[in-house]
Amino acid sequence: MVLIDLRDILSFPQGDNATDTVINNIHFNLTTLDYWNYTYYPTNNTLSNGSWCFLVDSPYTPVGLLPNGTFLNSTWCYLATQPIGDRARAGIGFAVAFALCLVFVLVNLKKHGELHLPAEKRFYPIGRRWQWYWSIFVCTAALIGLFTGIDVDRYRVVELPIVLNVFFWFLMQMGSMALVWEGVRHWGSWMERQFIDPNPFVLQQTDKRGMFEFWLPLFFYLWLWLNFFLIVPRNWGAIELQRSPDQTVQNALPAATDGRFKAATFCLFVCWCTIMVSLWHSIRHYEPRNRGLFNRVIGFLGYMPFRFTLMVPLALAIVAYQGLCAWDFGLSPLNVKTNLLAMYLGGYAPSLLIVIIQVIAGFMRPNEDRELIRQRRERGQAIDQELGLVRKPAWWRRVNGDIPTGSMRDRIMRNVREVGGGRPTAREIERLAERRAAEAEAEANNRSNTIEMNEMRRTNSVRSSTLGSAAPPPYTPYGGKSDQRRSERTVQMAASLLFPGANPEAPSPAERGRGLDVTNEPTRRPGTSERSSSTASGVSTSGPPQQIRSMLDI
């Protein structure tokens, strides 16, 4: 079999002699071109040797060629040198629409993401924000893909822009499915939150319903990640090989319609079925049930929010178009010369409409915490009406002067001024200690001994302990310069006044052995309400008899 050399078919134009060729009125050495293995492609006016590629049409024609294969004043093939086409113009229009939606999505995220009630462990705040996070992801991926799609038209030779364009288009499709899923899932969570708000124990989290709601998101994201891994991790270089019709048929077409793209479509369809199951589950458990198949279908469509009536079919359109691209390369965005009407209507319009519907519904719906507060207020008013209670309006207390004047900060500062702090507090403690010591000493001096019976008293307070014993010595303030010593003396004195028997002062070394000596002083008989601390057993018999003056002494 004889092989046909492409260089024989695409020969260089004739020049002045056998070693000369003329391209755009510029003479090149044909021997040098053959030596460096350059080939001339008149279909796109390029010179290439597999490693280097240069444009040779006007005004990009090189002015000369050096013997070492260097072109003078040359232009690289992989540059945006062409004017924008219809694909780029339509992409710019869709990019502007996605950019406007991104602004409104951020506004809705601020509105619905705010917390007006304490966060609950059962309903995390991030759960209501995921749908808006995915909306931001969809808009961002669409913007990047559409703006990189401009260079698909402007590149003379197909290269990286087509890969970036379709790469972010696939990410946008995955994000759109996740956006619809999070909207449906959170709607079911919101229905559950309203259902259990009057009675948090009416539904258990570990029952069959709760465990189904726990595993269903994991099942959805499993198939979504399978769709991602079947599409993204691959050799995208084959998609770039669309520089000639033969090259497109031999390389790009098989790569764009392989089995992995077909399997990825099936994974995306499983995600759509999971969305429908989540809708059915939420309506079944949190809405009134209907009897009969026909009534259940009508109830399913009636209880489902109107935005889902539009978003779920659009999500199915995304799955259908991705499957169509996996079988028909002529309608796929991976094709440089694709059908633009099919590409933008089937590839970008459903995702854009889903984001627009989500934004409009977000503006129409209130913040969930505010809505829950309103429902609680209505339930409280209904209960008060049943009990016959009439609550006064909020302005009633202000009119009648029940609310203290001044702000909370003013009241706190007033309390601080009354209590004090720092050295003023220490001086107040010293003043209190001196006053208590003076009162105890005066009471001890004025005490009369003519009472018939000793007073029943406690020993854990200053007043009670000073009535039956000697008064404590007067308090002498510390006169040194050490603030630490002054504080210690103050605290020690305050503790001795509050707990007189808790921390007795340690005896001096000279007095440590006195307790062992036998004293010659007569033993004082304790009062009738005191226990004797004497260890002598003969005190009660050797002492003088007790003089009973009243029946109270017995």
PDB file of C-alpha atoms in Angstrom, residues 54-195:
ATOM      1  CA  PHE A  54       3.330  31.203  11.973  1.00  0.00           C
ATOM      2  CA  LEU A  55       0.761  33.210  10.058  1.00  0.00           C
ATOM      3  CA  VAL A  56       1.795  34.033   6.478  1.00  0.00           C
ATOM      4  CA  ASP A  57      -1.174  36.022   5.145  1.00  0.00           C
ATOM      5  CA  SER A  58      -1.177  39.808   5.017  1.00  0.00           C
ATOM      6  CA  PRO A  59      -0.489  41.737   7.218  1.00  0.00           C
ATOM      7  CA  TYR A  60       1.173  38.966   9.292  1.00  0.00           C
ATOM      8  CA  THR A  61       3.563  37.676   6.573  1.00  0.00           C
ATOM      9  CA  PRO A  62       7.181  37.410   7.836  1.00  0.00           C
ATOM     10  CA  VAL A  63       9.634  39.669   6.030  1.00  0.00           C
ATOM     11  CA  GLY A  64      12.433  37.134   5.851  1.00  0.00           C
ATOM     12  CA  LEU A  65      13.847  33.745   6.851  1.00  0.00           C
ATOM     13  CA  LEU A  66      17.307  33.159   8.327  1.00  0.00           C
ATOM     14  CA  PRO A  67      19.362  30.003   7.603  1.00  0.00           C
ATOM     15  CA  ASN A  68      18.810  28.813  11.189  1.00  0.00           C
ATOM     16  CA  GLY A  69      15.015  28.683  10.600  1.00  0.00           C
ATOM     17  CA  THR A  70      14.168  31.970  12.309  1.00  0.00           C
ATOM     18  CA  PHE A  71      11.411  34.077  10.744  1.00  0.00           C
ATOM     19  CA  LEU A  72      11.748  37.856  10.899  1.00  0.00           C
ATOM     20  CA  ASN A  73       8.761  39.901  12.057  1.00  0.00           C
ATOM     21  CA  SER A  74       6.613  36.784  12.402  1.00  0.00           C
ATOM     22  CA  THR A  75       3.241  36.309  14.147  1.00  0.00           C
ATOM     23  CA  TRP A  76       2.410  33.269  16.270  1.00  0.00           C
ATOM     24  CA  CYS A  77      -0.589  31.229  15.108  1.00  0.00           C
ATOM     25  CA  TYR A  78      -2.159  30.890  18.569  1.00  0.00           C
ATOM     26  CA  LEU A  79      -3.112  34.528  19.062  1.00  0.00           C
ATOM     27  CA  ALA A  80      -6.461  36.317  18.912  1.00  0.00           C
ATOM     28  CA  THR A  81      -6.029  37.994  15.560  1.00  0.00           C
ATOM     29  CA  GLN A  82      -9.447  37.463  13.992  1.00  0.00           C
ATOM     30  CA  PRO A  83     -12.555  39.645  14.549  1.00  0.00           C
ATOM     31  CA  ILE A  84     -15.295  38.346  16.829  1.00  0.00           C
ATOM     32  CA  GLY A  85     -18.024  36.215  15.291  1.00  0.00           C
ATOM     33  CA  ASP A  86     -21.609  35.247  16.052  1.00  0.00           C
ATOM     34  CA  ARG A  87     -20.566  32.868  18.809  1.00  0.00           C
ATOM     35  CA  ALA A  88     -18.743  35.656  20.640  1.00  0.00           C
ATOM     36  CA  ARG A  89     -21.565  38.193  20.184  1.00  0.00           C
ATOM     37  CA  ALA A  90     -24.207  35.874  21.591  1.00  0.00           C
ATOM     38  CA  GLY A  91     -21.859  34.927  24.415  1.00  0.00           C
ATOM     39  CA  ILE A  92     -21.371  38.559  25.398  1.00  0.00           C
ATOM     40  CA  GLY A  93     -25.153  39.023  25.618  1.00  0.00           C
ATOM     41  CA  PHE A  94     -25.551  35.986  27.881  1.00  0.00           C
ATOM     42  CA  ALA A  95     -22.562  37.103  29.960  1.00  0.00           C
ATOM     43  CA  VAL A  96     -24.202  40.479  30.654  1.00  0.00           C
ATOM     44  CA  ALA A  97     -27.390  38.709  31.768  1.00  0.00           C
ATOM     45  CA  PHE A  98     -25.455  36.400  34.120  1.00  0.00           C
ATOM     46  CA  ALA A  99     -23.543  39.392  35.550  1.00  0.00           C
ATOM     47  CA  LEU A 100     -26.798  41.181  36.414  1.00  0.00           C
ATOM     48  CA  CYS A 101     -28.139  38.009  38.007  1.00  0.00           C
ATOM     49  CA  LEU A 102     -24.972  37.752  40.091  1.00  0.00           C
ATOM     50  CA  VAL A 103     -25.656  41.165  41.624  1.00  0.00           C
ATOM     51  CA  PHE A 104     -29.226  40.212  42.532  1.00  0.00           C
ATOM     52  CA  VAL A 105     -28.066  36.871  43.908  1.00  0.00           C
ATOM     53  CA  LEU A 106     -25.750  38.675  46.336  1.00  0.00           C
ATOM     54  CA  VAL A 107     -28.650  40.881  47.444  1.00  0.00           C
ATOM     55  CA  ASN A 108     -30.794  37.805  48.106  1.00  0.00           C
ATOM     56  CA  LEU A 109     -27.951  36.129  49.972  1.00  0.00           C
ATOM     57  CA  LYS A 110     -27.783  39.141  52.284  1.00  0.00           C
ATOM     58  CA  LYS A 111     -31.552  39.086  52.758  1.00  0.00           C
ATOM     59  CA  HIS A 112     -32.086  35.380  53.374  1.00  0.00           C
ATOM     60  CA  GLY A 113     -28.758  34.665  55.057  1.00  0.00           C
ATOM     61  CA  GLU A 114     -29.300  37.040  57.990  1.00  0.00           C
ATOM     62  CA  LEU A 115     -30.139  35.558  61.390  1.00  0.00           C
ATOM     63  CA  HIS A 116     -32.917  37.101  63.481  1.00  0.00           C
ATOM     64  CA  LEU A 117     -33.290  34.121  65.817  1.00  0.00           C
ATOM     65  CA  PRO A 118     -30.674  32.082  67.691  1.00  0.00           C
ATOM     66  CA  ALA A 119     -29.067  29.407  65.520  1.00  0.00           C
ATOM     67  CA  GLU A 120     -30.403  25.901  66.079  1.00  0.00           C
ATOM     68  CA  LYS A 121     -28.382  22.715  65.852  1.00  0.00           C
ATOM     69  CA  ARG A 122     -31.162  21.035  63.909  1.00  0.00           C
ATOM     70  CA  PHE A 123     -31.306  23.782  61.256  1.00  0.00           C
ATOM     71  CA  TYR A 124     -27.883  25.209  60.490  1.00  0.00           C
ATOM     72  CA  PRO A 125     -27.827  28.722  58.961  1.00  0.00           C
ATOM     73  CA  ILE A 126     -25.640  27.517  56.090  1.00  0.00           C
ATOM     74  CA  GLY A 127     -28.462  25.212  54.975  1.00  0.00           C
ATOM     75  CA  ARG A 128     -30.534  28.147  53.735  1.00  0.00           C
ATOM     76  CA  ARG A 129     -27.530  29.774  52.070  1.00  0.00           C
ATOM     77  CA  TRP A 130     -26.359  26.837  49.922  1.00  0.00           C
ATOM     78  CA  GLN A 131     -28.819  27.595  47.145  1.00  0.00           C
ATOM     79  CA  TRP A 132     -27.405  31.112  46.883  1.00  0.00           C
ATOM     80  CA  TYR A 133     -23.829  29.856  46.998  1.00  0.00           C
ATOM     81  CA  TRP A 134     -24.587  27.573  44.072  1.00  0.00           C
ATOM     82  CA  SER A 135     -26.228  30.485  42.242  1.00  0.00           C
ATOM     83  CA  ILE A 136     -23.002  32.448  42.634  1.00  0.00           C
ATOM     84  CA  PHE A 137     -21.058  29.443  41.350  1.00  0.00           C
ATOM     85  CA  VAL A 138     -23.312  29.114  38.290  1.00  0.00           C
ATOM     86  CA  CYS A 139     -23.016  32.811  37.413  1.00  0.00           C
ATOM     87  CA  THR A 140     -19.253  32.809  37.898  1.00  0.00           C
ATOM     88  CA  ALA A 141     -18.697  29.691  35.781  1.00  0.00           C
ATOM     89  CA  ALA A 142     -20.953  31.057  33.050  1.00  0.00           C
ATOM     90  CA  LEU A 143     -19.125  34.388  32.979  1.00  0.00           C
ATOM     91  CA  ILE A 144     -15.699  32.760  32.705  1.00  0.00           C
ATOM     92  CA  GLY A 145     -16.848  30.324  30.026  1.00  0.00           C
ATOM     93  CA  LEU A 146     -18.636  32.936  27.938  1.00  0.00           C
ATOM     94  CA  PHE A 147     -15.800  35.449  28.025  1.00  0.00           C
ATOM     95  CA  THR A 148     -13.250  32.800  27.091  1.00  0.00           C
ATOM     96  CA  GLY A 149     -15.616  31.775  24.282  1.00  0.00           C
ATOM     97  CA  ILE A 150     -14.925  35.103  22.600  1.00  0.00           C
ATOM     98  CA  ASP A 151     -11.433  33.889  21.674  1.00  0.00           C
ATOM     99  CA  VAL A 152     -12.871  30.759  20.075  1.00  0.00           C
ATOM    100  CA  ASP A 153     -13.832  32.947  17.109  1.00  0.00           C
ATOM    101  CA  ARG A 154     -10.720  35.100  17.240  1.00  0.00           C
ATOM    102  CA  TYR A 155      -8.156  32.279  17.099  1.00  0.00           C
ATOM    103  CA  ARG A 156      -7.106  31.343  13.567  1.00  0.00           C
ATOM    104  CA  VAL A 157      -5.947  27.933  14.790  1.00  0.00           C
ATOM    105  CA  VAL A 158      -8.114  26.186  17.394  1.00  0.00           C
ATOM    106  CA  GLU A 159      -6.389  25.955  20.741  1.00  0.00           C
ATOM    107  CA  LEU A 160      -6.998  26.552  24.487  1.00  0.00           C
ATOM    108  CA  PRO A 161     -10.089  28.877  24.348  1.00  0.00           C
ATOM    109  CA  ILE A 162     -12.410  26.085  23.142  1.00  0.00           C
ATOM    110  CA  VAL A 163     -11.268  23.886  26.041  1.00  0.00           C
ATOM    111  CA  LEU A 164     -11.846  26.615  28.640  1.00  0.00           C
ATOM    112  CA  ASN A 165     -15.217  27.434  27.124  1.00  0.00           C
ATOM    113  CA  VAL A 166     -16.596  23.894  27.336  1.00  0.00           C
ATOM    114  CA  PHE A 167     -14.856  23.166  30.659  1.00  0.00           C
ATOM    115  CA  PHE A 168     -16.695  25.977  32.459  1.00  0.00           C
ATOM    116  CA  TRP A 169     -19.871  25.143  30.537  1.00  0.00           C
ATOM    117  CA  PHE A 170     -19.877  21.665  32.096  1.00  0.00           C
ATOM    118  CA  LEU A 171     -19.222  23.196  35.537  1.00  0.00           C
ATOM    119  CA  MET A 172     -22.147  25.568  34.999  1.00  0.00           C
ATOM    120  CA  GLN A 173     -24.425  22.600  34.191  1.00  0.00           C
ATOM    121  CA  MET A 174     -23.387  20.766  37.368  1.00  0.00           C
ATOM    122  CA  GLY A 175     -23.894  23.921  39.427  1.00  0.00           C
ATOM    123  CA  SER A 176     -27.370  24.405  37.943  1.00  0.00           C
ATOM    124  CA  MET A 177     -28.403  20.908  39.004  1.00  0.00           C
ATOM    125  CA  ALA A 178     -26.986  21.517  42.477  1.00  0.00           C
ATOM    126  CA  LEU A 179     -28.850  24.845  42.631  1.00  0.00           C
ATOM    127  CA  VAL A 180     -32.189  23.163  41.888  1.00  0.00           C
ATOM    128  CA  TRP A 181     -31.394  20.409  44.385  1.00  0.00           C
ATOM    129  CA  GLU A 182     -30.522  22.803  47.202  1.00  0.00           C
ATOM    130  CA  GLY A 183     -33.654  24.835  46.533  1.00  0.00           C
ATOM    131  CA  VAL A 184     -35.837  21.712  46.781  1.00  0.00           C
ATOM    132  CA  ARG A 185     -33.965  20.298  49.774  1.00  0.00           C
ATOM    133  CA  HIS A 186     -34.109  23.538  51.722  1.00  0.00           C
ATOM    134  CA  TRP A 187     -37.800  23.951  50.970  1.00  0.00           C
ATOM    135  CA  GLY A 188     -38.374  20.588  52.664  1.00  0.00           C
ATOM    136  CA  SER A 189     -36.197  21.679  55.595  1.00  0.00           C
ATOM    137  CA  TRP A 190     -38.181  24.917  55.882  1.00  0.00           C
ATOM    138  CA  MET A 191     -41.447  22.959  55.878  1.00  0.00           C
ATOM    139  CA  GLU A 192     -40.089  20.755  58.667  1.00  0.00           C
ATOM    140  CA  ARG A 193     -39.002  23.785  60.680  1.00  0.00           C
ATOM    141  CA  GLN A 194     -42.488  25.295  60.487  1.00  0.00           C
ATOM    142  CA  PHE A 195     -44.037  21.919  61.285  1.00  0.00           C
TER     143      PHE A 195
END
